[in-house]
Coordinates of C-alpha atoms in Angstrom, one line a residue:
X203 CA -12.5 19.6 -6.6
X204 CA -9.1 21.7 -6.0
X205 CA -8.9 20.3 -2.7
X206 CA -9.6 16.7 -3.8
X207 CA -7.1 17.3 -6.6
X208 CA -4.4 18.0 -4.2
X209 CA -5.1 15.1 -1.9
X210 CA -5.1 12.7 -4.4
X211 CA -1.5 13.1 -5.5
X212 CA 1.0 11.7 -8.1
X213 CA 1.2 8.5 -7.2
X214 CA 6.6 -3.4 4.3
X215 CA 9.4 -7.7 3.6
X216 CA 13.0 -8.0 1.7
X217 CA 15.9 -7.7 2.7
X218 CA 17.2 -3.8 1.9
X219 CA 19.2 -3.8 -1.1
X220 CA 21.2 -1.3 -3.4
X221 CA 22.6 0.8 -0.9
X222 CA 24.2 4.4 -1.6
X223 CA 27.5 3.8 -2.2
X224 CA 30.4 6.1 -0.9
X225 CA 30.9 8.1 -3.8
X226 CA 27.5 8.3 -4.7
X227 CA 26.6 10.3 -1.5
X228 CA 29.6 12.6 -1.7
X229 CA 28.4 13.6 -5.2
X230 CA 24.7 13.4 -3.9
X231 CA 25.7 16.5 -1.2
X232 CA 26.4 18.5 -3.8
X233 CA 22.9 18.5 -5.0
X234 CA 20.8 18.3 -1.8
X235 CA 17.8 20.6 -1.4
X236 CA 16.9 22.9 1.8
X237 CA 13.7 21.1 3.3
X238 CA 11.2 23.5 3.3
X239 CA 8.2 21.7 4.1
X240 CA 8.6 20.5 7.8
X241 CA 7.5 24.0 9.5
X242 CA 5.7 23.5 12.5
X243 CA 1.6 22.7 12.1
X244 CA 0.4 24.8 15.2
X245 CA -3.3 22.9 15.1
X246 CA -2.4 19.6 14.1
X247 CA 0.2 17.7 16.1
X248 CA 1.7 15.0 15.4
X249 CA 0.0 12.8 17.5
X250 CA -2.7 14.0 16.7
X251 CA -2.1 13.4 12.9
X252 CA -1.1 9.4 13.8
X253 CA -4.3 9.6 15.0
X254 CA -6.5 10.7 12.1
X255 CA -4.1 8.8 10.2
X256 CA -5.3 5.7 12.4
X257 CA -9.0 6.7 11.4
X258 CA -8.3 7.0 7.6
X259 CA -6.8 3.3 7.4
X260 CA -9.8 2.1 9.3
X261 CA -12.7 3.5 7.1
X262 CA -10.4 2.9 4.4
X263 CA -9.8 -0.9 5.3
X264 CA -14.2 -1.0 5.7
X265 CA -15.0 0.7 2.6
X266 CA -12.4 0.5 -0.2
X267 CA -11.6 -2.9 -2.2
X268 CA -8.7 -3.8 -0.2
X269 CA -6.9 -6.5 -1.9
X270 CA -6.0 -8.9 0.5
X271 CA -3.2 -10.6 -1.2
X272 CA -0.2 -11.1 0.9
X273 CA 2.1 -11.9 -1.9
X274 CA 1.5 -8.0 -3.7
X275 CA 1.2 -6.7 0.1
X276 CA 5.0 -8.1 0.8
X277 CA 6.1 -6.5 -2.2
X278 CA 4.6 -3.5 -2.0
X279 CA 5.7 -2.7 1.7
X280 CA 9.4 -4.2 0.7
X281 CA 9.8 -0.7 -1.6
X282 CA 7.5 1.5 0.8
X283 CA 9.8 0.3 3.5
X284 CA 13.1 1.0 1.8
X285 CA 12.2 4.3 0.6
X286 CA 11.1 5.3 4.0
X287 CA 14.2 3.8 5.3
X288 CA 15.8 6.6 3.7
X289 CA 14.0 9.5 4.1
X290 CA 13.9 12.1 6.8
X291 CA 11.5 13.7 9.2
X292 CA 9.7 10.3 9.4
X293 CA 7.0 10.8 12.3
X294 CA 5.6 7.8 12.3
X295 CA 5.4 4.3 10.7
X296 CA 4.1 4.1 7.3
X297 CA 1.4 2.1 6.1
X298 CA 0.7 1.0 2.4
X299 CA -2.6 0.1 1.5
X300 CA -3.0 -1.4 -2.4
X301 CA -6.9 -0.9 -3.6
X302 CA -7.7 -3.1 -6.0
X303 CA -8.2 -0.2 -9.3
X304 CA -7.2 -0.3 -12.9
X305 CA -6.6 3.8 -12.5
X306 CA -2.8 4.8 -12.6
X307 CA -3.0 6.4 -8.9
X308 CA -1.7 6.7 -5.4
X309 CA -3.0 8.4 -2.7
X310 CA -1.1 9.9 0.7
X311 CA -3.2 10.8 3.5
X312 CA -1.9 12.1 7.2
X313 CA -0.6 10.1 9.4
X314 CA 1.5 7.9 7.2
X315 CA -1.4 6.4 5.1
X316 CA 0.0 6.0 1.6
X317 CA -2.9 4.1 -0.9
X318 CA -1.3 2.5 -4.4
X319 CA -4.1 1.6 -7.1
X320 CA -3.4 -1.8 -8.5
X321 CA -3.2 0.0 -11.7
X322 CA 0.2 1.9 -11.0
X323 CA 1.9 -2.1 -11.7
X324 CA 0.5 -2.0 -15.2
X325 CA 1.4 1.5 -16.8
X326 CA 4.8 1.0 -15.0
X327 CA 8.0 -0.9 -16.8
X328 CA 10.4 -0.7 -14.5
X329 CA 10.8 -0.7 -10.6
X330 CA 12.1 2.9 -10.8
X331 CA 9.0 4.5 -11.8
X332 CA 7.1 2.2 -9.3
X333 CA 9.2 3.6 -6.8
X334 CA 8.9 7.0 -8.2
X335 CA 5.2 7.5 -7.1
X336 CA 5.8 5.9 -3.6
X337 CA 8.3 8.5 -3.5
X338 CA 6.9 11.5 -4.2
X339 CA 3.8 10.5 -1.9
X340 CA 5.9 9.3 0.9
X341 CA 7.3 13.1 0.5
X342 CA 4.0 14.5 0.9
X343 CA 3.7 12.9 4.3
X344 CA 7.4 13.7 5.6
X345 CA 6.9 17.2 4.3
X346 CA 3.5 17.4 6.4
X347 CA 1.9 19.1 3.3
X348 CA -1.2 18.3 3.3
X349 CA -1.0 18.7 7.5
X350 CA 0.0 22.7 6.2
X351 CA -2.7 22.8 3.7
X352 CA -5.6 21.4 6.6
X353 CA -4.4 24.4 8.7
X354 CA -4.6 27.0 5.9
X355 CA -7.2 26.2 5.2
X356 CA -9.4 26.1 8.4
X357 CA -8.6 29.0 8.9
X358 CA -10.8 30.1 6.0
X359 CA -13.7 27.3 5.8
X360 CA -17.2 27.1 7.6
X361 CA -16.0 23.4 8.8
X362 CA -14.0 22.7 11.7
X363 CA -10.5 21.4 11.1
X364 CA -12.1 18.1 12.4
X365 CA -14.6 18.6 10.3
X366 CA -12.5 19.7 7.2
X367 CA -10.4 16.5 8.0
X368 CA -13.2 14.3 7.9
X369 CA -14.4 15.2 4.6
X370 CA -10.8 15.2 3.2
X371 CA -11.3 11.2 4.2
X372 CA -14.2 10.5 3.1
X373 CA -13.5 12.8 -0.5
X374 CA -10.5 9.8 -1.1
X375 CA -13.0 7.0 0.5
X376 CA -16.3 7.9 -1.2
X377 CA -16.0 11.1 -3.3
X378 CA -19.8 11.5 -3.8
X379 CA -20.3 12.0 0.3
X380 CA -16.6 13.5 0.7
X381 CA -16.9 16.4 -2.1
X382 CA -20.3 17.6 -0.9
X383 CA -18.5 18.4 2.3
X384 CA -16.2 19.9 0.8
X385 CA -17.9 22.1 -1.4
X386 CA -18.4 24.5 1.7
X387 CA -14.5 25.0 1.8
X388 CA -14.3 26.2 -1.8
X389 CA -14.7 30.3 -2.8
X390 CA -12.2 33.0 -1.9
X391 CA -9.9 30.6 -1.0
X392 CA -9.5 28.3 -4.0
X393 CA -6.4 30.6 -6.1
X394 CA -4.7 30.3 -2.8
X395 CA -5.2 26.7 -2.8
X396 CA -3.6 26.6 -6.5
X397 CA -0.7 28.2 -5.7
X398 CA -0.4 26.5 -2.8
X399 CA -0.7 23.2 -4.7
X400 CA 2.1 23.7 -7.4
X401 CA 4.9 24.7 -4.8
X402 CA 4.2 21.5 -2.7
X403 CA 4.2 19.3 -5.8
X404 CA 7.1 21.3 -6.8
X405 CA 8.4 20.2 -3.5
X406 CA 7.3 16.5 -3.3
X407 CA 9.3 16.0 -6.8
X408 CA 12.6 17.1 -5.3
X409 CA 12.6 15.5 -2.5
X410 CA 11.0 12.4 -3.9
X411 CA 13.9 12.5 -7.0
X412 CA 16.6 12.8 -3.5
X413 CA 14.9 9.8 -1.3
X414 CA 14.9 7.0 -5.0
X415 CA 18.9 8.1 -5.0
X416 CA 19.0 7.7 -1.1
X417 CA 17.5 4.6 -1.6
X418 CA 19.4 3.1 -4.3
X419 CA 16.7 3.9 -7.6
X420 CA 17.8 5.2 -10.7
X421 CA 16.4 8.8 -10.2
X422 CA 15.6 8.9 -14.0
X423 CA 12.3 6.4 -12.7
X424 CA 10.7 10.0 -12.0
X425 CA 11.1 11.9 -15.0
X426 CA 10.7 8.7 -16.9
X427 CA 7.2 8.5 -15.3
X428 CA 6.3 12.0 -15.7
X429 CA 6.8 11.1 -19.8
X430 CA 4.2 8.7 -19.9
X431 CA 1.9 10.7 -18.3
X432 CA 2.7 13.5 -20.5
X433 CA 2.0 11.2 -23.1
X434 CA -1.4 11.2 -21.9
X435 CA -1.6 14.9 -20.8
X436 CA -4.5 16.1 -22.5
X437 CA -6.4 13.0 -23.6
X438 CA -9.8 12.3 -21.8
X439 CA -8.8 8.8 -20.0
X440 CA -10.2 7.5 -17.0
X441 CA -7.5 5.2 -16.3
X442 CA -5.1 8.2 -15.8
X443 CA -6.5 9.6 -12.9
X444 CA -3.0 10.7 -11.8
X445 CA -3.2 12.9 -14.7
X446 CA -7.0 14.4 -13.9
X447 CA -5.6 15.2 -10.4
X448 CA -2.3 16.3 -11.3
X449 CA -1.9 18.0 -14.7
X450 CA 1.9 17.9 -15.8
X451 CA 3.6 21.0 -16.9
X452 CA 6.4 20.8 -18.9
X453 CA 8.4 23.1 -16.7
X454 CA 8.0 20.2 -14.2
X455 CA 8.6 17.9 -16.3
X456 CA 12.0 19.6 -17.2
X457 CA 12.7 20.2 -13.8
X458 CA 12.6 16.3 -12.4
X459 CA 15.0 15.6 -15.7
X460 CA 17.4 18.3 -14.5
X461 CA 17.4 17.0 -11.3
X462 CA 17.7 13.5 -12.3
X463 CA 20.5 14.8 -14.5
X464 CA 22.4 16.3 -11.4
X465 CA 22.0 13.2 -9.4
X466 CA 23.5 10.8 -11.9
X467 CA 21.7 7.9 -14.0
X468 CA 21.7 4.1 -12.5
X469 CA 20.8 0.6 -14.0
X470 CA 17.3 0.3 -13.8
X471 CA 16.7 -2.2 -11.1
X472 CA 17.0 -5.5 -11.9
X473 CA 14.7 -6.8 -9.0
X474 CA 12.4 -9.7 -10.7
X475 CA 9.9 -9.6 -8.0
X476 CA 9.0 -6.1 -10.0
X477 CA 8.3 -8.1 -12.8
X478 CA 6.4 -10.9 -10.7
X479 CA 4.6 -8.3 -9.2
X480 CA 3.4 -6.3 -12.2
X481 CA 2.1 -9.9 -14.1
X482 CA 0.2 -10.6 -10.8
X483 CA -1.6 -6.8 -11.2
X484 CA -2.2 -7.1 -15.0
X485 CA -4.2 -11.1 -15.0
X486 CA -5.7 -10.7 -11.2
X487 CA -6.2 -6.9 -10.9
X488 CA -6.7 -5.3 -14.1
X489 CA -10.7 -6.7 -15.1
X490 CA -9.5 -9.8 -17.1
X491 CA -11.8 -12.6 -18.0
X492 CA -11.0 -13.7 -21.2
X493 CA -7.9 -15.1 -20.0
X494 CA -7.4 -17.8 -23.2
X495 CA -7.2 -14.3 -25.1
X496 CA -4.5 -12.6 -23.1
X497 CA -2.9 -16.5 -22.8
X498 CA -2.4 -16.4 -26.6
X499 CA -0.9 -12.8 -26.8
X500 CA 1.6 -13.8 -24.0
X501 CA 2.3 -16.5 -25.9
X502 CA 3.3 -14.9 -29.2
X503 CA 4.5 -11.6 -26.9
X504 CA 4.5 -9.3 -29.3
X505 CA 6.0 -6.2 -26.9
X506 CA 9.0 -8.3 -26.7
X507 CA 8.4 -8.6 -22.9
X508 CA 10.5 -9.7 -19.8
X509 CA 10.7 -13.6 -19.8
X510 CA 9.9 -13.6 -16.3
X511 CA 6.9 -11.7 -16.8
X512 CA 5.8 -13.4 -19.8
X513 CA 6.3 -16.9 -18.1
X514 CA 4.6 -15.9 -14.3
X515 CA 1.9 -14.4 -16.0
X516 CA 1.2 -18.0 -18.6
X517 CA 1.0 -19.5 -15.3
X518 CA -1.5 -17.2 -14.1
X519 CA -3.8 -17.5 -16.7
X520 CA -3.5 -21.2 -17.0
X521 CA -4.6 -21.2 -12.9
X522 CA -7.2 -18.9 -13.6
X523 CA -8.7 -21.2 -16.3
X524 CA -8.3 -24.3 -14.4
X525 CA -5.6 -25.8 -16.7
X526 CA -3.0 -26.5 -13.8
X527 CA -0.5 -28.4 -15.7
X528 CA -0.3 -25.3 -18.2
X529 CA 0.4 -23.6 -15.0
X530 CA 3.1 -26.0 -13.4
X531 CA 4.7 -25.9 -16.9
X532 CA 5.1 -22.6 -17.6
X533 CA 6.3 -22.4 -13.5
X534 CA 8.8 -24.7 -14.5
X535 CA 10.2 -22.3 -17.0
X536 CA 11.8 -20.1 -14.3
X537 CA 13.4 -22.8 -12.5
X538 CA 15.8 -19.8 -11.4
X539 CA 13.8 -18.6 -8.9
X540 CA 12.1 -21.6 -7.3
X541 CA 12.5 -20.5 -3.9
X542 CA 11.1 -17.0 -4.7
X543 CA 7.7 -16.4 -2.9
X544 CA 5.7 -15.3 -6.1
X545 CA 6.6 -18.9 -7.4
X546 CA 6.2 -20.8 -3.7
X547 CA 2.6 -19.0 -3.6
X548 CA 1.3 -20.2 -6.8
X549 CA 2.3 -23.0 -6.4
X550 CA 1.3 -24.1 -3.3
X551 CA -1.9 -23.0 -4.5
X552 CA -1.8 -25.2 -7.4
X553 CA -1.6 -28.3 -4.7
X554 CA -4.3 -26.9 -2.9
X555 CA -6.6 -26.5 -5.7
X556 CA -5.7 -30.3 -6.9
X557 CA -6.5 -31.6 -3.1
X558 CA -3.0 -31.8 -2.0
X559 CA -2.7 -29.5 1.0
X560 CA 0.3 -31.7 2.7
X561 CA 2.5 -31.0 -1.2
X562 CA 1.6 -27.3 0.5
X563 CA 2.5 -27.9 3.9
X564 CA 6.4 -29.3 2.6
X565 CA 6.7 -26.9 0.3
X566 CA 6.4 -24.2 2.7
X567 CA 8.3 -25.5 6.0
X568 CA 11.7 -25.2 5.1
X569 CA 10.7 -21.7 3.6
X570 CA 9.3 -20.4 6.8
X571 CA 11.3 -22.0 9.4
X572 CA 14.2 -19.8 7.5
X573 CA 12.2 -16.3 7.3
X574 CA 9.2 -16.8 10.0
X575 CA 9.1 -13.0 9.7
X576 CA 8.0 -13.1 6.1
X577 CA 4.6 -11.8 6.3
X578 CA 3.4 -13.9 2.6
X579 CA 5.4 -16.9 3.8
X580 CA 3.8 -17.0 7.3
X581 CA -0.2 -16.6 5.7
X582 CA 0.8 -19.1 2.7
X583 CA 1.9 -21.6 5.6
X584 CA -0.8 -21.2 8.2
X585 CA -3.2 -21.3 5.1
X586 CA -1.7 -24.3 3.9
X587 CA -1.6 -26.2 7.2
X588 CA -5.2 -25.1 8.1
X589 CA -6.2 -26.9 4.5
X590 CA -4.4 -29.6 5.6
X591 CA -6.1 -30.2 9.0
X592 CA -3.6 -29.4 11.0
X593 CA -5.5 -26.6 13.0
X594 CA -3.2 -26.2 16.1
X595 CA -0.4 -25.5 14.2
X596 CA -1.8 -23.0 12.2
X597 CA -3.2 -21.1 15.2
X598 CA 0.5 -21.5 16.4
X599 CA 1.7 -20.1 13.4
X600 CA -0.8 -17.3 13.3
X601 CA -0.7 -16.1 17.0
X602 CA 2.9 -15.3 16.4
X603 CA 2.0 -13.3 13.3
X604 CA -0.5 -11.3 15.0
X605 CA 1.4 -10.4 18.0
X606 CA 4.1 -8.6 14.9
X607 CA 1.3 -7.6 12.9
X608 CA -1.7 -7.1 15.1
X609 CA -3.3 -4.4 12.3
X610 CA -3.2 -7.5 9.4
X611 CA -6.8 -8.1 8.2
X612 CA -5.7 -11.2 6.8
X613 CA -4.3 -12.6 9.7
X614 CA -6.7 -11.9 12.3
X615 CA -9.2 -13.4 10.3
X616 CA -7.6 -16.5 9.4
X617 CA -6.7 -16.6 13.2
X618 CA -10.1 -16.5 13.5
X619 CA -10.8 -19.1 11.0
X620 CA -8.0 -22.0 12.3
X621 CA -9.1 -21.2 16.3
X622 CA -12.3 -22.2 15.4
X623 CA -11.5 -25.8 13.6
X624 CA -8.9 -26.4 16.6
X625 CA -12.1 -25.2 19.1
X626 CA -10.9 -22.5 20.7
X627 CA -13.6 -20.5 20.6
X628 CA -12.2 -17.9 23.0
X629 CA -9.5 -17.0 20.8
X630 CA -11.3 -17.1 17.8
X631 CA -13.4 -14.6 19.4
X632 CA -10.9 -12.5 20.3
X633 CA -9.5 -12.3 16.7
X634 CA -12.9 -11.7 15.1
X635 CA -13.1 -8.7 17.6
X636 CA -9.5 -7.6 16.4
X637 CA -10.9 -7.9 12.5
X638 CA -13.6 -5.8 12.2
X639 CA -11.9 -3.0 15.0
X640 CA -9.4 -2.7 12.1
X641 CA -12.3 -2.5 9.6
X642 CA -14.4 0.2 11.6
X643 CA -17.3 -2.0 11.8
X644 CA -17.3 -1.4 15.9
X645 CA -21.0 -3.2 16.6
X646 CA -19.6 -6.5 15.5
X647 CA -16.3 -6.0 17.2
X648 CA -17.9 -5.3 20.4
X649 CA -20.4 -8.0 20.1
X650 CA -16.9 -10.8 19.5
X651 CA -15.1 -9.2 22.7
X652 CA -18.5 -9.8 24.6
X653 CA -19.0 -13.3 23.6
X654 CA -15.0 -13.6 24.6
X655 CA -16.1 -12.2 28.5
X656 CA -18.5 -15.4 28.3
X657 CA -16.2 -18.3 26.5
X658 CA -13.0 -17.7 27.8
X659 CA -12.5 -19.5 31.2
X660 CA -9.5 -17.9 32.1
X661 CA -9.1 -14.1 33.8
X662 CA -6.2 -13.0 31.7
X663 CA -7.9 -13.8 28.2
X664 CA -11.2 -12.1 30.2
X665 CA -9.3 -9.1 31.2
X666 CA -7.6 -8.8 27.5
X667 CA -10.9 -8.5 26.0
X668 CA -12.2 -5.9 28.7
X669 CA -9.4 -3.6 27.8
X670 CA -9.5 -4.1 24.0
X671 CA -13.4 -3.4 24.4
X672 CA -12.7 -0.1 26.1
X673 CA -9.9 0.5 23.4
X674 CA -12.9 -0.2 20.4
X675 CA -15.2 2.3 22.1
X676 CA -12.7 5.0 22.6
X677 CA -11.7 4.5 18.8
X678 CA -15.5 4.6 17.8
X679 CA -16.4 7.7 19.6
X680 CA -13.0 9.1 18.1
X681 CA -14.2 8.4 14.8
X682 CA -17.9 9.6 15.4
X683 CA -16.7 13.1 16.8
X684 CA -14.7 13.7 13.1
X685 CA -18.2 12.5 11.5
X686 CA -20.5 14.9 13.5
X687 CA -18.1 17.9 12.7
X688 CA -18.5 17.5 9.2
X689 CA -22.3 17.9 9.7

């Protein structure tokens, strides 16, 4: 379990924000830390660890409850982004995955791969604790700890370091197979592995306290975190897995406070989207279904809650119960931010659900012709247009967005989707095959880019899906020699 423990650590778009301003940084230099974590990794390049990072997110994408919600996604890559934006020894681009959990958790993985647990939205109140835990796992990753720990420990396990990295994958992926692989690592070297454990985390709070000031956080998000979970320190709770993988000692504790302290306090952020965010996670994400129950509480809102969350989150619940007039109403409450893409999303969705699709289309238009890079506001539109029949536009819409996002799940499959109501089968094809590549479910993916060889009539579209087939296999045998080693 050490190993696991250590791997499953304290837990990309808008427009960069809350820059460091001029005296901040010349009272941040004071205060900066020696990086100590970015020694060379003599077995595991980084290439290479793109590479296994690449086959994380791709079992991960096939086996984990992904949610595939491009509202949360936007969001969630907006602070991922502008933390990494800020930090050093980036190797590589990040990638934010958000499992759909009720656990307080984030993972990192190699090769950029940070997971967030829905969860982390609901034990959070404010943006600065969010970022907090993207923080100190983004630190892991720039740090290349875990890369450090992999060779360490190789050097002392039965497994190959393939074979070790394999089963450090699958331990985050599916515990039951991952942790009887790695039971053959644990033994003589497991006290190393503690003490190996405490300075990294040491580490990973420093320089995660350093990138929130870089990026314009109130540093206090950290050690305000760390007091909830002490809160909890102690107390046999599922939900605070952080906690079962982490255990907090109050000389860590004190030591993110003191830093914090050096740094200098900021206004919690102020960014409502937090609060949009965080509603969205506690009606869709958290195991609700007696939503006239939590409508009721919200109501009354006893915790004296943010109006913007209290109102979003009515709206919610009235959608999820069918009652969308409840939900337009309680929309209409936050006339302030009518243009912001929570609001847009639902409701667009509302006309959808009442058989309105074209409300949809007009709603989103003038949106997306403005910010066509917007990931949410480019699905919400193509979605919308594809309800409303007009097929060719969406596929328009959605070849653009594939070409910038060609590893989005959700827009290769609704690619798929509107390419087959405007009959084009050959592209349709083509962005089946590029789903389930992303999802590691090769037999299917080969078996699209072969029906693709026989649909498409022209050579170019032919020779595409020649070269994407030969790109599939490579990635499959990739992925089967890290699953043989582990044998």
């Amino acid at each position: 379990m050490r190993l696991f423990r250590l791997l499953t650590a304290m837990a990309v778009t808008v427009a960069l924000s809350q820059c460091v301003r001029a005296d901040d940084f010349t009272s941040y230099q004071q205060y900066q830390i020696p990086d100590i974590g970015t020694a060379g990794v003599r077995g595991l390049t980084v290439e290479r660890e793109r590479q296994i990072g690449e086959y994380f997110l791709r079992n991960a994408r096939g086996s984990l409850p992904v949610i595939d919600d491009p509202v949360m996604n936007e969001y969630l890559d907006s602070i991922g982004s502008r933390l990494v934006m800020s930090a050093s020894n980036v190797r590589f681009p990040f990638t934010f995955l958000l499992i759909n959990n009720t656990a307080l958790n984030a993972t990192a993985f190699l090769g950029g791969v940070v997971q967030v647990y829905s969860g982390l939205f609901h034990y959070c109140a404010t943006e600065d604790e969010f970022a907090s835990v993207l923080a100190h796992e983004i630190s892991h990753v720039t740090q290349r700890h875990i890369a450090r720990y992999i060779e360490a420990q190789s050097q002392k396990s039965p497994l190959t370091m393939a074979g070790l990295i394999g089963a450090i994958a699958m331990s985050i992926i599916n515990p039951t197979v991952g942790l009887a692989a790695l039971s053959t690592t644990m033994g003589a070297a497991q006290q190393s592995g503690i003490n190996f454990t405490r300075e990294n985390e040491a580490e990973a709070d420093r320089t995660g306290i350093d990138l929130m000031y870089r990026a314009g956080f109130n540093p206090y998000g950290m050690s305000d975190m760390f007091k909830v979970l002490m809160g909890q320190q102690g107390q046999i709770n599922s939900a605070f897995t952080m906690l079962i993988d982490h255990p907090l000692s109050n000389i860590r504790a004190a030591e993110a406070q003191s830093r914090a302290a050096q740094l200098g306090r900021r206004p919690d952020s102020s960014n409502v989207n937090f609060q949009f965010a965080k509603a969205r996670a506690d009606v869709r994400y958290m195991g609700i279904t007696d939503f006239v129950t939590m409508k009721n509480s919200l109501s009354s809102n006893p915790y004296n809650l943010p109006r913007a969350y209290v109102d979003y989150a009515l709206a919610l619940c009235c959608y999820e119960m069918g009652d969308m007039a409840g939900a337009l109403e309680s929309l209409n409450r936050l006339s302030a931010y009518q243009d912001n893409i929570f609001i847009l999303d639902l409701r667009t969705d509302i006309a959808i659900k009442q058989g309105s699709a074209g409300s949809a289309v007009s709603m989103l238009s003038g949106p997306y012709s403005h910010s066509p890079d917007n990931a949410a506001l480019a699905l919400n539109y193509a979605n919308a247009l594809l309800k409303a029949g007009n097929s060719a536009q969406a596929v328009k819409i959605l070849t653009r967005f594939t070409e910038k996002h060609p590893d989005s799940v959700a827009g290769q499959s609704l690619l798929a989707q509107a390419a087959d109501s405007a009959r084009n089968r050959c592209q349709s094809s083509m962005a089946s095959g590029a789903q389930y590549a992303l999802v590691a479910n090769y037999a299917r993916s080969l078996n699209f880019y072969n029906r693709a060889l026989t649909i498409c009539s022209d050579q170019y579209s032919r020779e595409i899906a020649r070269a994407l087939m030969t790109k599939v296999s490579e990635q499959r045998n990739f992925d089967d020699q890290i699953k043989k080693a582990m044998q």
